[in-house]
XYZ file of C-alpha atoms in Angstrom:
752
model
C -13.432 19.388 -27.447
C -13.774 18.158 -24.267
C -14.642 14.628 -24.663
C -14.276 11.122 -22.968
C -11.590 8.746 -23.443
C -12.732 5.047 -24.667
C -10.812 2.289 -22.644
C -11.060 -0.775 -25.422
C -12.315 -3.743 -23.768
C -8.782 -5.176 -24.686
C -6.811 -3.289 -22.726
C -9.180 -2.944 -19.921
C -8.859 -7.122 -19.759
C -5.176 -6.622 -19.999
C -5.018 -4.440 -17.331
C -6.939 -6.545 -14.794
C -4.536 -9.402 -15.657
C -1.941 -7.809 -13.807
C 0.260 -6.458 -16.543
C -1.275 -4.559 -20.012
C 1.735 -3.806 -21.953
C 3.285 -0.521 -23.319
C -0.009 0.458 -25.210
C -1.717 0.169 -22.369
C 0.173 2.449 -20.065
C 0.673 5.406 -22.942
C -3.125 5.137 -23.002
C -2.842 5.940 -19.005
C -0.055 8.060 -19.622
C -2.106 9.884 -22.283
C -5.520 9.953 -19.853
C -3.645 11.371 -16.447
C -1.893 14.418 -19.082
C -5.558 15.047 -19.745
C -6.864 15.026 -16.178
C -3.765 17.408 -15.094
C -4.759 19.438 -17.784
C -8.040 19.962 -16.461
C -7.269 20.444 -12.945
C -4.639 23.267 -14.075
C -8.142 25.100 -15.604
C -9.873 24.327 -11.784
C -7.360 25.965 -10.064
C -7.422 28.619 -12.647
C -10.863 28.883 -12.315
C -10.783 28.843 -8.430
C -9.657 30.825 -5.729
C -5.711 30.701 -6.225
C -6.454 31.340 -9.928
C -4.433 35.049 -9.381
C -1.593 33.177 -8.440
C -1.743 30.443 -10.719
C -2.045 32.339 -14.004
C 1.461 33.787 -14.251
C 3.363 30.255 -14.576
C -0.078 28.830 -16.592
C 0.884 31.538 -19.270
C 4.331 31.147 -19.217
C 3.480 27.136 -19.746
C 1.292 28.189 -22.640
C 4.019 30.273 -24.414
C 6.364 26.752 -23.849
C 4.073 24.861 -25.346
C 3.569 26.820 -28.597
C 7.252 26.612 -29.202
C 8.112 23.415 -27.671
C 5.117 21.276 -27.069
C 7.177 18.062 -25.683
C 8.902 20.335 -23.400
C 5.143 21.033 -21.712
C 4.107 17.628 -22.117
C 7.396 16.207 -19.861
C 6.357 18.523 -17.239
C 2.787 17.959 -16.859
C 3.450 14.280 -16.626
C 6.406 14.547 -14.174
C 6.301 13.669 -11.169
C 5.440 17.451 -9.057
C 2.400 18.594 -11.196
C -0.117 15.528 -10.110
C 1.094 16.213 -6.350
C 0.656 20.367 -6.943
C -2.529 20.389 -8.416
C -3.743 17.853 -5.671
C -2.784 20.234 -2.535
C -3.556 23.605 -4.541
C -7.214 22.154 -5.194
C -8.027 19.882 -2.315
C -6.230 22.161 0.776
C -4.770 25.422 0.188
C -6.128 28.030 3.406
C -3.564 30.546 2.620
C -4.503 31.741 -1.072
C -5.603 35.013 0.938
C -3.059 35.509 2.265
C -0.217 35.326 -0.557
C 0.990 32.122 1.001
C -0.643 30.091 -1.994
C 0.098 26.477 -2.895
C -1.088 27.876 -6.533
C 2.427 29.829 -6.668
C 4.473 26.770 -6.332
C 3.742 26.111 -10.318
C 6.131 29.002 -10.872
C 9.124 26.293 -10.517
C 7.539 23.942 -12.734
C 7.483 26.455 -15.578
C 10.782 27.132 -15.198
C 11.584 24.005 -16.370
C 9.863 24.140 -18.566
C 11.100 27.380 -19.973
C 14.468 25.814 -19.955
C 14.224 22.176 -21.324
C 12.401 24.395 -24.457
C 15.326 27.370 -23.943
C 12.254 30.132 -23.963
C 13.219 33.006 -21.664
C 11.616 33.981 -19.004
C 10.791 35.932 -15.500
C 8.828 34.789 -13.030
C 8.663 34.501 -9.047
C 8.856 31.050 -7.365
C 8.128 30.890 -3.636
C 11.316 30.350 -0.909
C 10.971 28.110 1.677
C 13.474 27.887 4.656
C 15.971 29.428 2.345
C 15.934 27.095 0.008
C 14.288 27.635 -3.975
C 13.167 23.889 -5.057
C 13.139 23.404 -8.868
C 11.563 20.232 -9.622
C 13.457 18.457 -12.632
C 16.134 21.082 -11.675
C 17.492 21.218 -8.267
C 17.828 23.254 -5.001
C 19.028 26.509 -4.226
C 20.100 26.713 -0.991
C 21.345 29.406 1.801
C 18.828 31.993 0.632
C 18.484 32.810 3.751
C 14.647 34.560 5.151
C 13.234 35.970 1.770
C 9.983 34.488 1.028
C 10.504 34.884 -2.962
C 12.825 35.191 -5.302
C 13.027 36.225 -9.149
C 13.618 33.542 -11.628
C 15.469 34.567 -15.023
C 15.949 32.286 -17.889
C 18.363 33.740 -20.482
C 18.626 31.984 -23.925
C 20.670 32.796 -26.853
C 19.126 33.732 -30.108
C 17.871 30.846 -32.015
C 17.644 27.947 -29.426
C 14.417 28.694 -28.310
C 12.334 25.563 -28.994
C 15.257 23.661 -31.141
C 15.573 20.238 -29.105
C 18.852 19.329 -27.992
C 19.961 22.867 -27.359
C 19.249 23.634 -23.879
C 21.071 21.446 -21.650
C 23.601 24.290 -21.446
C 22.442 26.819 -23.728
C 20.617 28.357 -20.816
C 21.842 30.880 -18.327
C 19.690 31.126 -15.422
C 20.039 33.802 -12.825
C 18.157 33.576 -9.040
C 17.489 36.865 -7.685
C 16.661 37.697 -4.375
C 16.690 40.929 -2.083
C 19.948 40.039 -0.973
C 21.994 39.324 -4.184
C 22.686 37.419 -7.155
C 22.839 33.479 -7.371
C 23.833 32.000 -10.838
C 23.353 28.308 -11.788
C 26.035 26.015 -13.426
C 25.669 26.340 -16.950
C 25.104 22.341 -17.085
C 22.073 22.486 -14.148
C 23.053 18.705 -13.610
C 26.526 19.577 -12.014
C 27.008 20.771 -8.298
C 28.035 24.196 -7.376
C 28.131 26.492 -4.898
C 24.319 27.163 -3.219
C 23.015 24.208 -5.880
C 22.303 20.785 -5.149
C 21.520 19.240 -8.438
C 18.685 16.907 -9.474
C 20.402 14.105 -11.032
C 18.873 12.190 -14.004
C 20.057 8.239 -13.927
C 20.291 6.148 -17.032
C 19.498 3.037 -17.645
C 20.371 0.582 -21.010
C 19.799 -3.235 -21.575
C 19.042 -4.622 -24.777
C 17.370 -1.582 -26.355
C 15.752 -0.437 -23.848
C 16.288 2.535 -22.064
C 14.738 3.825 -18.692
C 16.044 7.464 -17.924
C 14.813 8.629 -14.457
C 15.532 11.540 -12.726
C 16.564 11.339 -8.845
C 13.795 13.680 -7.838
C 15.461 15.772 -4.768
C 13.319 19.143 -5.360
C 9.657 18.483 -5.467
C 8.005 20.277 -2.974
C 5.193 18.638 -2.997
C 7.504 14.843 -2.175
C 8.850 14.368 0.595
C 12.198 13.236 -0.668
C 15.573 12.921 1.282
C 18.704 14.510 0.017
C 21.142 11.523 -1.386
C 24.518 12.298 0.834
C 23.743 8.747 2.292
C 23.865 7.054 -1.151
C 24.342 9.542 -4.040
C 23.713 9.901 -7.737
C 26.753 7.534 -8.712
C 25.654 4.648 -6.087
C 21.980 4.669 -7.387
C 23.069 4.844 -11.366
C 25.010 1.605 -10.649
C 22.057 -0.187 -8.458
C 19.644 0.958 -11.124
C 21.654 -0.282 -14.239
C 21.584 -3.866 -12.589
C 18.136 -3.886 -11.537
C 17.424 -2.770 -15.272
C 19.571 -5.651 -16.628
C 17.666 -8.252 -14.478
C 14.084 -6.669 -15.652
C 15.101 -6.265 -18.974
C 16.185 -10.481 -19.079
C 13.421 -11.647 -17.012
C 10.418 -9.680 -17.309
C 10.541 -7.893 -20.783
C 6.988 -6.732 -21.095
C 6.576 -5.366 -17.708
C 10.652 -3.850 -18.786
C 8.618 -1.846 -21.414
C 5.836 -0.538 -19.511
C 8.193 0.231 -16.779
C 9.868 2.214 -19.665
C 7.120 3.913 -21.174
C 5.387 4.834 -17.858
C 8.149 5.676 -14.717
C 8.978 9.269 -14.641
C 11.345 9.506 -11.503
C 12.790 7.640 -8.040
C 12.069 10.181 -5.310
C 14.345 9.457 -2.742
C 12.824 8.236 0.834
C 14.648 8.318 4.901
C 15.248 5.000 5.628
C 13.843 3.079 8.005
C 15.069 1.429 10.962
C 14.825 -1.773 9.147
C 14.251 -3.559 5.175
C 12.969 -0.847 2.921
C 10.156 1.632 2.708
C 8.411 2.592 -0.688
C 5.397 4.148 -1.579
C 3.455 5.613 -4.227
C 1.581 9.168 -4.526
C -1.636 8.427 -6.181
C -1.361 12.096 -7.730
C 2.118 11.235 -9.461
C 1.786 9.073 -12.066
C 4.969 6.307 -12.626
C 6.831 8.088 -9.631
C 8.512 5.598 -7.399
C 9.435 6.792 -4.272
C 11.777 4.614 -2.102
C 14.919 4.141 0.578
C 18.291 3.008 -0.260
C 17.334 -0.725 -1.495
C 21.011 -1.298 -1.156
C 20.534 -4.349 -3.953
C 19.502 -4.202 -7.624
C 16.878 -7.284 -6.639
C 15.105 -5.516 -4.470
C 15.258 -1.865 -6.556
C 13.825 -4.117 -9.266
C 10.676 -5.873 -6.857
C 10.032 -2.223 -5.485
C 9.518 -0.895 -9.421
C 7.588 -3.863 -10.047
C 5.462 -3.202 -7.144
C 4.823 0.789 -7.394
C 4.010 1.086 -10.564
C 1.496 -1.281 -9.965
C 0.153 1.131 -7.595
C 0.782 3.555 -10.572
C -1.738 1.958 -13.669
C -4.547 1.158 -10.663
C -4.526 4.891 -9.916
C -4.769 5.780 -13.243
C -7.462 3.325 -14.402
C -9.717 4.193 -11.781
C -9.566 7.806 -13.400
C -11.430 6.294 -16.290
C -13.679 3.617 -14.526
C -15.744 2.789 -11.149
C -14.506 -0.185 -9.486
C -16.215 0.334 -6.453
C -19.437 2.244 -4.967
C -19.507 3.538 -1.453
C -21.421 1.210 1.315
C -19.645 -1.657 1.887
C -17.490 -2.411 5.291
C -15.317 0.820 5.509
C -12.085 -0.977 7.151
C -10.838 -4.582 5.806
C -8.198 -7.063 6.348
C -5.252 -7.182 4.205
C -3.031 -9.762 4.502
C 0.401 -7.385 3.534
C -0.611 -4.967 6.223
C -1.125 -4.376 10.045
C -3.607 -1.915 9.633
C -7.055 -1.712 8.518
C -7.702 -0.636 4.746
C -10.479 1.025 3.004
C -11.384 -0.340 0.298
C -9.496 1.377 -2.271
C -6.854 0.224 -0.289
C -7.221 -3.490 -0.334
C -8.196 -3.062 -4.154
C -4.707 -1.632 -4.487
C -2.402 -3.878 -2.177
C -3.936 -6.848 -4.428
C -3.292 -5.150 -7.714
C -0.058 -4.529 -6.823
C 1.086 -8.332 -5.693
C 0.664 -9.278 -9.228
C 4.017 -7.453 -9.915
C 5.339 -9.322 -7.021
C 3.848 -12.424 -8.142
C 5.466 -12.135 -11.375
C 8.917 -11.814 -9.354
C 8.954 -14.273 -7.280
C 7.102 -17.032 -10.038
C 10.503 -16.366 -11.548
C 12.652 -16.485 -8.862
C 11.685 -19.659 -7.927
C 11.778 -20.797 -11.015
C 16.130 -19.705 -11.825
C 17.504 -19.927 -8.321
C 19.090 -22.616 -6.444
C 19.933 -23.965 -3.077
C 18.925 -21.793 -0.135
C 17.851 -19.069 -2.615
C 15.559 -21.121 -4.435
C 13.825 -21.858 -1.253
C 13.713 -18.536 -0.251
C 11.785 -17.026 -3.510
C 9.545 -20.260 -3.435
C 8.663 -19.364 -0.031
C 8.092 -15.996 -0.936
C 6.368 -16.728 -3.688
C 3.493 -18.964 -1.541
C 2.912 -16.331 0.707
C 2.493 -13.726 -1.696
C -0.357 -15.818 -3.519
C -1.514 -16.803 -0.557
C -2.211 -12.865 0.666
C -3.907 -12.205 -2.984
C -6.005 -15.056 -3.226
C -7.686 -13.738 0.611
C -7.215 -10.394 -0.304
C -9.383 -11.182 -3.639
C -12.059 -13.115 -0.802
C -12.163 -10.275 1.549
C -12.882 -7.627 -1.642
C -15.530 -10.147 -2.807
C -17.671 -10.613 0.563
C -16.932 -6.919 1.638
C -16.730 -4.533 -0.964
C -19.159 -2.819 -3.012
C -18.100 -3.890 -6.355
C -19.411 -2.266 -10.055
C -20.381 -5.089 -12.582
C -16.164 -3.536 -14.298
C -15.028 -3.998 -10.324
C -16.237 -7.728 -10.974
C -14.649 -8.282 -14.121
C -11.726 -6.620 -12.805
C -11.050 -8.973 -9.617
C -12.220 -12.218 -11.746
C -9.936 -11.765 -14.325
C -7.340 -11.097 -12.131
C -7.975 -14.370 -10.448
C -7.735 -16.144 -13.609
C -4.170 -15.180 -13.358
C -3.325 -15.600 -10.061
C -4.824 -19.291 -10.663
C -3.096 -19.607 -14.228
C 0.271 -19.101 -12.453
C -0.363 -22.033 -10.143
C -0.944 -24.571 -12.020
C 2.054 -26.154 -11.649
C 1.593 -26.526 -8.045
C 2.898 -24.365 -4.989
C 6.047 -23.991 -3.867
C 9.357 -25.901 -4.539
C 8.822 -28.050 -7.169
C 5.360 -28.846 -6.469
C 4.615 -32.226 -5.084
C 4.880 -33.281 -1.058
C 6.977 -30.186 -0.822
C 4.771 -27.678 -2.171
C 2.671 -29.318 0.416
C 4.233 -28.390 2.826
C 5.214 -25.323 1.919
C 1.436 -24.335 1.245
C 0.330 -25.870 4.893
C 3.254 -23.532 6.759
C 1.916 -20.406 4.693
C -1.711 -21.014 5.754
C -0.253 -21.430 9.077
C 1.117 -18.454 9.432
C -1.842 -16.602 7.488
C -4.283 -17.489 10.307
C -2.184 -16.648 13.036
C -2.002 -13.275 11.616
C -5.320 -13.303 10.925
C -6.367 -14.358 14.574
C -3.561 -11.447 15.752
C -5.423 -8.767 13.845
C -8.433 -9.346 14.786
C -7.701 -9.204 18.734
C -6.074 -5.909 17.547
C -8.724 -3.953 15.506
C -11.789 -5.984 16.018
C -14.508 -5.409 18.738
C -17.322 -7.648 18.971
C -20.840 -5.560 20.299
C -20.536 -6.211 24.297
C -24.414 -6.399 24.213
C -24.799 -9.292 21.143
C -22.107 -11.006 22.752
C -23.730 -10.830 26.656
C -26.657 -12.490 24.921
C -25.135 -14.667 23.037
C -23.481 -16.096 26.578
C -26.813 -16.012 28.272
C -28.154 -18.205 25.571
C -24.883 -20.712 25.706
C -25.945 -20.922 29.390
C -29.107 -21.287 29.067
C -28.768 -23.955 26.914
C -30.466 -22.680 23.751
C -29.537 -22.151 20.515
C -26.947 -19.128 19.402
C -29.108 -17.222 16.695
C -26.881 -14.721 14.444
C -23.698 -13.899 15.676
C -23.437 -10.242 17.354
C -22.496 -7.243 15.202
C -18.624 -6.363 15.229
C -16.623 -2.970 14.480
C -13.004 -2.706 13.082
C -11.557 0.520 14.420
C -9.608 3.211 12.516
C -6.122 3.286 12.309
C -4.550 6.484 14.269
C -1.530 7.475 14.230
C 1.196 5.419 12.991
C 1.361 1.800 12.852
C 4.075 -0.607 13.921
C 4.255 -3.959 12.611
C 4.595 -7.548 14.253
C 6.416 -8.140 17.645
C 9.409 -10.381 17.989
C 7.699 -13.134 19.647
C 5.055 -13.537 17.193
C 8.075 -13.122 14.009
C 9.782 -15.922 15.947
C 6.708 -17.939 15.972
C 6.197 -17.612 12.224
C 9.871 -18.198 11.294
C 9.991 -21.362 13.043
C 7.016 -22.560 10.725
C 8.678 -22.607 7.887
C 10.845 -25.723 8.355
C 7.929 -26.946 11.054
C 6.381 -30.602 9.387
C 2.960 -29.394 11.377
C 1.311 -27.186 13.693
C 1.615 -27.614 16.781
C -1.304 -29.961 18.060
C -5.060 -28.140 18.799
C -5.348 -29.691 22.003
C -2.224 -28.312 23.329
C -2.426 -25.445 22.333
C -5.596 -24.744 24.140
C -3.911 -26.152 26.906
C -0.947 -22.954 26.390
C -3.737 -20.502 26.147
C -5.551 -21.461 29.101
C -2.216 -21.113 31.098
C -1.254 -17.670 29.365
C -4.805 -16.216 28.567
C -3.593 -13.053 27.793
C -1.084 -13.830 25.330
C -2.079 -13.303 21.420
C 0.476 -15.347 20.347
C -1.404 -18.513 21.788
C -4.482 -17.323 19.816
C -2.031 -17.438 16.695
C -0.971 -20.699 17.786
C -4.789 -21.979 18.610
C -6.505 -20.454 15.233
C -3.607 -22.165 12.818
C -3.566 -25.786 14.487
C -7.643 -25.686 14.608
C -7.290 -24.689 10.637
C -4.564 -27.589 9.839
C -6.319 -30.249 11.906
C -9.878 -28.949 10.119
C -11.332 -28.476 13.301
C -15.022 -27.453 13.702
C -15.322 -24.025 13.963
C -11.842 -22.728 13.206
C -12.957 -20.984 10.312
C -14.875 -18.842 12.912
C -11.962 -18.715 15.412
C -9.800 -17.037 12.537
C -11.949 -14.599 11.028
C -14.310 -13.886 14.634
C -11.624 -14.328 16.799
C -11.953 -11.238 18.699
C -16.164 -12.849 19.478
C -14.596 -16.327 20.322
C -12.207 -14.721 23.300
C -15.087 -12.034 24.325
C -17.691 -15.340 24.725
C -14.815 -17.331 26.473
C -14.190 -14.818 29.094
C -17.984 -14.001 30.050
C -18.973 -17.624 30.526
C -15.124 -18.570 32.471
C -15.520 -15.729 34.507
C -19.373 -16.464 35.640
C -17.858 -19.729 36.394
C -14.945 -18.548 38.435
C -17.373 -16.745 40.088
C -19.493 -19.418 41.434
C -19.131 -19.931 45.327
C -17.159 -22.902 46.449
C -18.819 -26.405 46.086
C -21.308 -25.500 43.486
C -21.370 -26.670 39.819
C -22.690 -25.411 36.159
C -24.762 -28.223 34.702
C -23.486 -27.406 31.457
C -25.003 -27.028 28.032
C -26.991 -29.457 27.111
C -27.361 -31.544 24.291
C -28.974 -29.252 22.566
C -25.885 -27.357 22.727
C -24.017 -29.788 20.670
C -21.995 -28.542 17.594
C -24.613 -29.744 15.166
C -26.951 -27.801 17.117
C -25.121 -24.452 16.897
C -24.347 -22.234 13.600
C -22.085 -23.584 11.269
C -20.372 -20.256 11.830
C -19.720 -20.450 15.493
C -18.704 -23.805 15.933
C -15.993 -22.856 18.928
C -16.427 -21.967 22.212
C -16.096 -23.098 25.894
C -17.627 -25.974 27.850
C -18.721 -24.802 31.203
C -18.652 -28.247 32.498
C -15.334 -28.340 31.895
C -11.931 -30.857 31.295
C -9.524 -30.840 29.795
C -5.682 -30.892 31.387
C -5.999 -27.689 32.569
C -9.328 -27.900 34.024
C -8.600 -31.053 35.867
C -5.493 -29.813 37.874
C -7.992 -27.269 39.168
C -10.687 -30.665 40.253
C -11.188 -31.621 43.761
C -9.654 -34.451 44.362
C -11.210 -37.828 43.996
C -13.160 -36.303 41.173
C -12.207 -37.159 37.265
C -12.640 -35.926 33.852
C -13.067 -37.891 30.848
C -10.920 -34.952 28.856
C -12.636 -32.874 25.991
C -13.216 -34.879 22.856
C -11.073 -34.141 20.160
C -13.058 -31.448 18.423
C -13.341 -27.754 18.801
C -17.113 -27.553 18.779
C -18.260 -25.583 21.896
C -19.454 -28.983 23.728
C -15.591 -30.155 23.509
C -14.338 -27.347 25.048
C -12.940 -27.562 28.603
C -13.792 -24.910 30.842
C -11.711 -21.565 30.459
C -9.569 -22.800 27.244
C -11.070 -19.057 26.456
C -8.030 -16.548 26.500
C -8.376 -13.114 28.322
C -9.661 -10.107 26.265
C -6.681 -8.590 24.575
C -7.680 -5.135 25.401
C -6.723 -2.392 27.656
C -7.798 -4.019 31.281
C -7.548 -6.943 30.408
C -3.952 -8.095 31.205
C -1.588 -5.703 31.553
C -2.580 -3.181 34.183
C -5.475 -1.138 33.083
C -4.788 2.172 31.075
C -1.771 0.645 29.477
C -2.104 -1.043 26.230
C -0.765 -4.471 25.597
C 1.412 -5.333 22.824
C -0.211 -7.900 19.954
C 2.566 -9.748 17.747
C 2.590 -10.720 14.182
C 4.267 -12.485 12.139
C 6.520 -11.110 9.447
C 5.055 -13.633 7.004
C 1.869 -11.734 7.208
C 2.828 -8.942 6.009
C 5.263 -10.483 3.347
C 8.410 -10.110 5.542
C 11.371 -12.244 5.749
C 10.937 -14.865 8.288
C 13.774 -13.940 9.712
C 13.400 -10.528 10.337
C 12.803 -8.813 13.886
C 9.287 -7.278 13.345
C 9.161 -4.434 15.744
C 6.093 -4.959 18.539
C 2.780 -3.672 17.701
C 0.574 -1.418 19.852
C -2.994 -2.222 20.651
C -5.789 1.083 21.053
C -4.121 4.345 18.893
C -0.859 2.666 17.582
C 1.699 4.983 15.463
C 1.225 4.200 11.863
C 4.306 2.663 10.855
C 5.810 4.499 7.633
C 8.398 4.050 5.300
C 10.572 6.503 7.561
C 7.942 9.029 9.839
C 9.781 12.043 8.451
C 7.993 14.547 7.040
C 4.797 14.163 7.504
C -2.264 6.477 3.555
C -2.006 6.264 5.247
C -0.149 8.019 7.021
C 3.610 8.747 7.001
C 4.703 11.140 4.389
C 3.999 14.305 3.304
C 1.822 13.279 0.461
C -0.795 11.105 -0.297
C 0.561 7.797 -1.387
C -1.220 4.736 -3.020
C 1.243 2.506 -1.378
C 3.910 1.915 1.379
C 5.367 0.441 4.539
C 8.831 -0.733 6.095
C 9.417 -3.892 4.135
C 11.817 -6.429 5.412
C 14.857 -7.213 3.279
C 13.915 -8.467 -0.348
C 10.035 -7.066 0.057
C 8.356 -4.308 -1.686
C 8.213 -1.900 0.565
C 4.678 -0.753 1.272
C 5.159 2.689 2.813
C 2.931 4.888 3.903
C 1.443 8.000 2.748
C 0.123 10.806 3.963
C -3.273 9.875 1.809
C -5.275 7.983 4.887
C -7.748 6.547 1.862
C -5.727 4.691 0.382
C -3.797 1.045 -0.101
C -0.798 -0.622 0.994
C 2.066 0.505 2.532
C 2.870 1.692 6.004
C -0.461 3.303 4.645
C -1.217 2.840 1.397
C -3.499 5.153 0.761
C -6.496 4.020 -1.442
C -7.612 5.401 -4.570
C -10.023 7.877 -4.174
C -13.731 6.244 -4.539
C -16.589 8.287 -6.144
C -16.972 11.561 -4.976
C -13.415 11.360 -3.012
C -10.433 13.502 -3.455
C -9.893 16.306 -6.566
C -11.542 15.259 -9.835
C -11.081 16.277 -13.426
C -14.140 17.168 -15.019
C -16.721 14.770 -14.245
C -16.891 12.365 -11.717
C -15.217 8.876 -12.356
C -17.784 7.155 -14.555
C -19.561 3.582 -13.356
C -20.975 0.391 -15.393
C -19.724 0.861 -18.521
C -18.470 -1.508 -20.108
C -14.771 -1.285 -21.430
C -15.061 -0.003 -24.747
C -18.078 2.618 -23.876
C -17.062 6.111 -22.798
C -16.844 5.909 -19.167
C -15.218 7.512 -16.134
C -13.579 11.059 -16.416
C -14.003 13.209 -19.282
C -10.361 13.796 -20.143
C -9.465 16.735 -22.153
C -8.460 16.982 -25.500
C -7.257 19.957 -24.842
C -10.133 22.288 -26.122
C -10.384 24.223 -22.826
C -6.821 23.973 -21.451
C -5.410 27.006 -20.364
C -2.363 26.457 -22.906
C -2.272 27.180 -26.104
C -4.708 25.445 -28.534
C -2.668 22.646 -30.031
C -2.791 19.657 -28.128
C -0.510 18.381 -25.785
C -2.695 15.601 -24.359
C -2.936 13.428 -27.417
């Protein structure tokens, strides 16, 4: 029979708090297994059914003799991504090239693990036969498919522990026969095995295939960092996790099922998570155990949230489609924002421990990263609460998550709290304010008609009324990270006592109006000095800029000898809405304006305020858009601070193009976010010691050079019913998870 899973209240709250523990992970794993079985049922019932049926029959036969072998394949790194591609995008099924045929390679793995004799046809692409979990046969030429024959000695079938060296696997093509080594984990002529990494510490064991043979996952061959190097690195990372994060280590031991090595980015580490591959971490070579430990924590958070959203609905359609995420250079969809917030809880736990256990410069670095990560999560929570249409469960989820962040900060921010912690918090706030201002200049656009209306009201001395509408453009192509100029400024903030004075920053903006860097400094200074309008300067930077450009352009175009009457008293800050308390005063003032006055005239200078009536003429920067600044048609570079994306302050970020920039991914590689060839949940090139947010091919998700978001209601392949609605945990909510009645496999339960 088929029935829904029940998510108990205490499990839901534990997951919302960031961890959940081993029992919660096992529940999510069972639910995801049932979802995968339902997807297999849908594939069999769909247009690809004929291509899928032989492999599904083999899996059913394996389940009858060795249920654990069948479960290990259905739970493994490649099954979910295979099902998603077969159901979501398989235009060639009627021509014999159906993606459903790739299930045969997974069935071979199940047969070998169960020592069950089998004969199955597997596709060959570019001369390679990929057998996930086993390895890759190379040098097969132009043949489109191969017959794989699994031979097992009598009496070995289904006997635990006998399959590793008991099966003989033959690959038959028109050109001849290729026999795999008796021990498939050993390399051989034309055979590249999938290595299995093994780490043990204090009674906890982690066994992970270094998966390089899954057709659906963008794996890299491990020539640059071979299995021995990965084994040593994982052993050290595992010891660090077990010693310092024992509860999370238990989660990883229960839920992680593979590492897929990615091509390395130009700098740092790239990592990602496919929402369809629960427990699989995609990452480039991390180089040191701390980076690998942090990456495992971060990416597994994505897996947990993806599995949770199979069971409950946290948000509904209708909110803003593109949102600000302080750890990303690109706009994020609602699901991607929630994914990023949740993944950073793993980072918080990591840096909380490191900041308390290190000494000297290492402790200061960990304290900086802790304060920065906490600021990112808090800003992400604010964005989600304001612009995502949360369900009742979604609201409860974020409230519990926010409580975890608050509780973790009860001892104060930064190194040792006190004045040092306050200084650190101010530095992080400066970087974040500047980053958000630059992000808005790059991605947001104010309504032209509304901005012109606002300018006309200003010139007429009338109240402003509501702010014009805004629009955040969608990212297309690859998105690069922040530029070096902004990165250098952000790095200086870490040791700075305070921001550049706001009046000085305004003069600098006037002197170089096309520099996004100037806006960042001004937004940071205004926020730190608590100037009127600082919030709108940061959160509607594009509107303030465009308004200033219109007003100063009008003043510059006036005939010589004429002057602007300036705004009347009714335009004093108190008369303008609180959300638009920043703007230029066409009447003039300030050092730059004074320099342009006729000899013999004087100005009293701007008062110590950023309110409209206090701004000097011309303190608006020019629009950071094609046609303003660089030659028309060219795209100006906007620079962002590495801290704004969780990068190390010393990192030399690249330049970020505007308009339709390239979307950065963990590595440009095969081909959400955006980069890889599979839908990913998180990712992006990261700086040293930072969990990478790698791009993923799923444009809907979180983090990472583009982290795809969990599909919203109606998005992506579904398992049975649509995700559940607002039912409280403990009720029957979410996708109906198969209890195996309609499973294409045998009627023995493989779902638990």
